[in-house]
């Protein structure tokens, strides 16, 4: 290279190379290009930046902590249970106040079950028998309550009976009451505290209004008009899902309470507040008998004076509330901005690519523009002479 | 077209069309362009690739399984409960060792409650009465413990009393002890097993050091110096959140234990290890009396010899630990790499667009460069002659 | 500017500026460019669009609700418990049917524990003693069951004994049975209802086949051949994870049931169905004695006739099932499409950048092409004259 070469390289390093353009004085293509430019720019500004806020980095993996607390008492008077008052410790399962909680609204109680033998319930198809040989001993009854002892129990002179089983006896036989036991549960309230944090932005907030008014939370109720009070009346929650409380109280159900945080952290933190949505999460199944509603069985265990265990079996129907939190936060970030601006500029390239096609192939004078746009140069084995002649000709075309 | 046309097309198919550049020997713009190029390249390499690792495909939807096991016993001697030893089965709710568990640290016990009538607690505002008509029978006391029977119970000759209610009697009257019952809970330990899996990359790991030393987990304790031992002392966890254990033990609280996995799967699997963060999740509420701390009520049910149910009501204050796992894994993937390289190249286009503007409009000799950059061609109704003349003129400008 | 300038601006507004290209009649570079173009296009169409479906907007933050219901009874006959039948209320913890449930398969029962003093278990290393001074009173036994009373209990004339402790006595001493108590749990079934919703697309579905056949869910079992029946036999689930049921039933374990929804919402909703995956989530730990298997302790509390509390302590071994739902839905969206097309076009730019390098620096006639591609213009202090001469020379080079 030598010093001269180095100097040349150094000089050319700061030469600015700019693309040479051919100005095609063609109004149609020009207009088309401007239209494309304007639409791409409009799309970029309006849709990508204003509506979709693609200039923001988003965090959708929020951390959330839920504390729930149900309040309310109700009084029932039934033939099986007598006069009874139900308070929170009685009807909320589990008691801890987590994000999933269940409120008993209906009960089938089978008291004083002991481990012994009795007749299987007649409502279990597999337990029907005509004679002892229909009840192979030791075999559990399919979808039943115990294991067969080998005897077929028939009442009086009936031809048909049910197998004797070893089980928690007597077995549950009562069917679901058609009127909910705790229909008054609609007036219970639940207080939902939600604490969220977006780890990417280290931003945290709660759904409880930051107020100094100590009585606010004692007296308020959530309603679309009062969205900062996270105390919900169960009956209202059910009605907001479009369900009927009495119907869901009889056969049980699952209700989703969705708390949605959609936070633009480029704005003030107070602009970041939750919205609540209420959905019934089991009503798709109502057609299938096996899967309608929501219920489960649990038992309370006791010991008698002789130390023998007995239990009360509860088949609890009720409403399970699933508090689900989801959200996203967005904050200005240079990388998505650049990716989107870059994509927009590349899109402009797509626009001029399309206009080039029109100019070169689809308009009347396209042949003329093609010659102008593309300058043919040739080198190689054909020799310089030929090239020069061609170049000259191309020059003459311009001059002609 | 004919055979000649086909041949021409075939030939031109492998012509390489390259943009024609005008070299503007202008040091200022050249320098500007080089500066822009260098900054974009630096940004791309340093920020996008090295810091943000945008060449990686990321998976943020990890699957996680948590097993927790609390250990520790403590002894209390109070007037209500007498001498009592508390073990894990007594103070951990629920017992299953899931990711959310509650350790009782303080208790208000109301033993031997039965379904009968008694006076409502005087601390319930709605229960105050002067005469029987203040207690409409059958109506529940708002935020109270039962339904009114219709009588107003006044002690001695007091003017004011509380309504008689049908409820679990006697009602809870004791207030929260100011000294935690289980203050020694600070020495309990919890062992947290965490198994994670990133489904997109089919990568799974646990937070327990893969060691052959059987005594390691028997003796170790987690500390910032010993991060591979997932056995946490409750008192230390509370202190790491900046809270005072005795204070949280009295009124309860929620503590989040966040396990964060940030794994670069392009490195060795052993480089992928969890980090632990400890946060108090309820302290924002401390100003509001209704929402300070964390407590819930539960009951243990018994039957007496006559088969009548009675219960012991517990109002449990304590610490709920929410073990939350979040994480992301990244692995080299060609698609995000290409998107980012593509955006970078497009960004270079933005750079030259900017320099073009400067060259053509903002420098002294911009008019000269504009003429060089843009070669005006015209075709159409004006006739070829005019064009040719113009072209010739433009040629002459160069030659002149 | 004047009116003439405005008119000129208006006219030039609709001029179309198109880049001027130099056609290099070089077959090698031309072929190289075409090859690059074809590969980029193929990559874009096949990988980005067909395989990765990058033209879709995706939603990975799905909302999900799980209801589980275990069915089955089993009969055991052991020396401690006698003849006993186990039903769902006995062996499922917690009973509510949430997404995490535990099925007891093995039990260590310590009945009739009362708050009193007894000897600590000899299996606790810290409790061993030779004389009373080894048992400082009031101090809890590390990893033990109670607090020391100060006495060292030695049987007969043995030199070594264990400290007397105040605890729930007698302490748990039995070791884990080697044969599972509820080995028949393998024939239990669990019905898993899953309701999902993709909030971004407002699309919801369940995993239960939408059938009018009422007997379908009564009789079906899930199998790879019958994927629309969400009723799982526990034994099959365990075997699908590659584990042995008897082994996991003895020492417990955690099994993850993953429900994966991968929905292309551009297709029919019926094409969006779940896939099930079964994993053992604790087997990594099997080498460590402290962390093998899964068990926890819980107690049932009773009162005797005198009102004194006693309890039965259960150390439950069993299988915890974690039903985890994850999924993503994709739907055509213009923004990711544009970003990806834009990136593809930018990639083409990378291709021509590479070919330019080859053309200008790496082929034989590169000097010739360089001169053609770059048209040097110079302005400034050198005066117009010099420029014109250079321009003329460059023109002459072409003409020569």
Short mmCIF file of C-alpha atoms in Angstrom, two decimals, chain A residues 143-305:
data_model
loop_
_atom_site.label_atom_id
_atom_site.label_comp_id
_atom_site.label_asym_id
_atom_site.label_seq_id
_atom_site.Cartn_x
_atom_site.Cartn_y
_atom_site.Cartn_z
CA UNK A 143 -68.81 -46.13 42.09
CA UNK A 144 -70.17 -47.32 45.43
CA UNK A 145 -69.42 -46.83 49.09
CA UNK A 146 -67.79 -50.06 50.26
CA UNK A 147 -66.72 -53.66 49.67
CA UNK A 148 -69.25 -56.47 49.33
CA UNK A 149 -69.60 -58.94 52.17
CA UNK A 150 -71.28 -61.64 50.09
CA UNK A 151 -74.85 -61.20 51.17
CA UNK A 152 -77.74 -59.82 49.15
CA UNK A 153 -80.13 -57.85 51.33
CA UNK A 154 -83.76 -57.88 50.18
CA UNK A 155 -86.45 -56.06 52.07
CA UNK A 156 -89.33 -58.31 53.01
CA UNK A 157 -90.37 -60.41 50.02
CA UNK A 158 -88.86 -58.13 47.41
CA UNK A 159 -87.19 -59.97 44.57
CA UNK A 160 -84.52 -57.38 44.12
CA UNK A 161 -82.22 -55.86 46.73
CA UNK A 162 -78.76 -54.42 47.19
CA UNK A 163 -75.56 -56.11 48.29
CA UNK A 164 -74.52 -55.84 51.90
CA UNK A 165 -71.29 -53.88 52.15
CA UNK A 166 -68.65 -53.11 54.73
CA UNK A 167 -68.42 -49.36 54.77
CA UNK A 168 -69.01 -46.20 56.73
CA UNK A 169 -72.58 -47.08 57.66
CA UNK A 170 -75.26 -45.97 57.17
CA UNK A 171 -74.35 -44.93 53.63
CA UNK A 172 -75.30 -41.59 52.21
CA UNK A 173 -78.78 -41.92 50.75
CA UNK A 174 -80.34 -38.51 50.88
CA UNK A 175 -80.56 -36.69 47.63
CA UNK A 176 -79.73 -33.06 47.14
CA UNK A 177 -82.26 -30.66 48.65
CA UNK A 178 -83.99 -28.63 45.97
CA UNK A 179 -83.90 -25.55 48.16
CA UNK A 180 -80.47 -24.37 49.26
CA UNK A 181 -79.81 -24.71 52.97
CA UNK A 182 -77.77 -21.50 53.11
CA UNK A 183 -79.65 -19.43 50.57
CA UNK A 184 -78.92 -16.41 52.70
CA UNK A 185 -75.28 -16.73 51.68
CA UNK A 186 -76.08 -14.19 48.98
CA UNK A 187 -75.72 -11.48 51.61
CA UNK A 188 -72.30 -12.61 52.75
CA UNK A 189 -69.46 -10.36 51.76
CA UNK A 190 -65.91 -11.10 50.79
CA UNK A 191 -63.03 -8.71 51.16
CA UNK A 192 -60.29 -9.33 48.61
CA UNK A 193 -56.87 -7.81 49.18
CA UNK A 194 -54.58 -8.06 46.20
CA UNK A 195 -50.95 -7.09 46.18
CA UNK A 196 -49.14 -7.18 42.85
CA UNK A 197 -45.63 -6.64 41.68
CA UNK A 198 -44.15 -6.42 38.22
CA UNK A 199 -40.65 -7.79 38.77
CA UNK A 200 -39.20 -6.40 35.54
CA UNK A 201 -40.05 -2.84 36.52
CA UNK A 202 -39.95 -3.36 40.29
CA UNK A 203 -43.38 -1.78 40.54
CA UNK A 204 -45.87 -2.87 43.18
CA UNK A 205 -49.39 -1.87 44.08
CA UNK A 206 -52.49 -3.00 45.94
CA UNK A 207 -56.15 -2.90 45.01
CA UNK A 208 -57.12 -1.18 48.25
CA UNK A 209 -57.60 2.54 47.98
CA UNK A 210 -54.84 4.30 49.85
CA UNK A 211 -57.09 6.27 52.10
CA UNK A 212 -56.82 7.69 55.56
CA UNK A 213 -60.55 7.27 56.09
CA UNK A 214 -60.73 4.40 58.54
CA UNK A 215 -64.45 3.85 58.07
CA UNK A 216 -64.28 3.57 54.27
CA UNK A 217 -63.51 -0.16 54.30
CA UNK A 218 -65.96 -0.77 57.13
CA UNK A 219 -68.97 0.45 55.19
CA UNK A 220 -68.33 0.33 51.45
CA UNK A 221 -69.47 -2.27 48.92
CA UNK A 222 -67.98 -2.83 45.50
CA UNK A 223 -70.11 -1.76 42.58
CA UNK A 224 -69.29 -0.54 39.09
CA UNK A 225 -69.76 2.93 40.52
CA UNK A 226 -67.47 2.26 43.47
CA UNK A 227 -64.55 0.32 41.97
CA UNK A 228 -62.01 1.15 44.66
CA UNK A 229 -63.76 -0.80 47.41
CA UNK A 230 -62.75 -4.46 47.18
CA UNK A 231 -65.62 -5.75 49.32
CA UNK A 232 -67.99 -7.88 47.27
CA UNK A 233 -71.48 -9.13 48.08
CA UNK A 234 -71.64 -12.78 46.98
CA UNK A 235 -75.12 -12.39 45.50
CA UNK A 236 -73.97 -9.47 43.38
CA UNK A 237 -70.91 -11.35 42.17
CA UNK A 238 -73.09 -14.25 41.07
CA UNK A 239 -75.55 -11.97 39.32
CA UNK A 240 -72.73 -10.17 37.47
CA UNK A 241 -71.80 -13.51 35.92
CA UNK A 242 -75.33 -13.78 34.58
CA UNK A 243 -76.22 -16.68 36.87
CA UNK A 244 -79.06 -17.12 39.28
CA UNK A 245 -77.93 -17.32 42.88
CA UNK A 246 -80.59 -19.75 44.05
CA UNK A 247 -79.80 -22.13 41.20
CA UNK A 248 -76.03 -22.03 41.78
CA UNK A 249 -76.61 -22.33 45.54
CA UNK A 250 -78.53 -25.59 45.05
CA UNK A 251 -76.13 -27.46 42.80
CA UNK A 252 -72.92 -25.56 43.31
CA UNK A 253 -70.64 -23.85 40.87
CA UNK A 254 -67.33 -22.19 40.26
CA UNK A 255 -67.04 -18.47 39.81
CA UNK A 256 -63.94 -16.76 38.59
CA UNK A 257 -63.13 -13.32 39.88
CA UNK A 258 -60.55 -11.91 37.55
CA UNK A 259 -58.50 -8.96 38.61
CA UNK A 260 -56.86 -7.37 35.64
CA UNK A 261 -54.07 -4.87 35.87
CA UNK A 262 -53.21 -3.06 32.67
CA UNK A 263 -50.65 -0.52 33.66
CA UNK A 264 -48.93 2.11 31.58
CA UNK A 265 -45.97 2.89 33.79
CA UNK A 266 -45.09 5.91 31.68
CA UNK A 267 -48.06 7.52 33.39
CA UNK A 268 -48.57 8.18 37.08
CA UNK A 269 -48.81 5.16 39.41
CA UNK A 270 -52.34 6.20 40.37
CA UNK A 271 -53.39 5.53 36.78
CA UNK A 272 -52.59 1.87 37.36
CA UNK A 273 -55.68 0.37 38.94
CA UNK A 274 -57.34 -3.02 38.68
CA UNK A 275 -60.46 -3.93 36.82
CA UNK A 276 -62.67 -6.79 37.98
CA UNK A 277 -64.37 -9.37 35.79
CA UNK A 278 -66.73 -12.06 36.96
CA UNK A 279 -67.25 -15.29 35.07
CA UNK A 280 -69.04 -18.55 35.71
CA UNK A 281 -66.41 -21.23 35.15
CA UNK A 282 -68.53 -24.37 35.09
CA UNK A 283 -71.67 -23.59 33.14
CA UNK A 284 -70.47 -25.21 29.97
CA UNK A 285 -71.02 -28.57 31.60
CA UNK A 286 -74.61 -28.11 32.64
CA UNK A 287 -75.75 -30.58 29.98
CA UNK A 288 -73.84 -33.49 31.52
CA UNK A 289 -75.35 -34.89 34.67
CA UNK A 290 -72.00 -36.10 36.00
CA UNK A 291 -70.36 -32.76 35.65
CA UNK A 292 -73.01 -30.24 36.51
CA UNK A 293 -72.34 -28.00 39.45
CA UNK A 294 -69.66 -28.36 42.05
CA UNK A 295 -69.64 -30.44 45.17
CA UNK A 296 -67.30 -32.51 47.30
CA UNK A 297 -67.46 -34.73 50.34
CA UNK A 298 -65.69 -34.21 53.63
CA UNK A 299 -66.11 -35.63 57.09
CA UNK A 300 -65.75 -34.60 60.70
CA UNK A 301 -64.34 -37.36 62.87
CA UNK A 302 -65.31 -38.03 66.47
CA UNK A 303 -64.65 -40.69 69.10
CA UNK A 304 -67.27 -42.09 71.40
CA UNK A 305 -66.67 -42.84 75.07
#
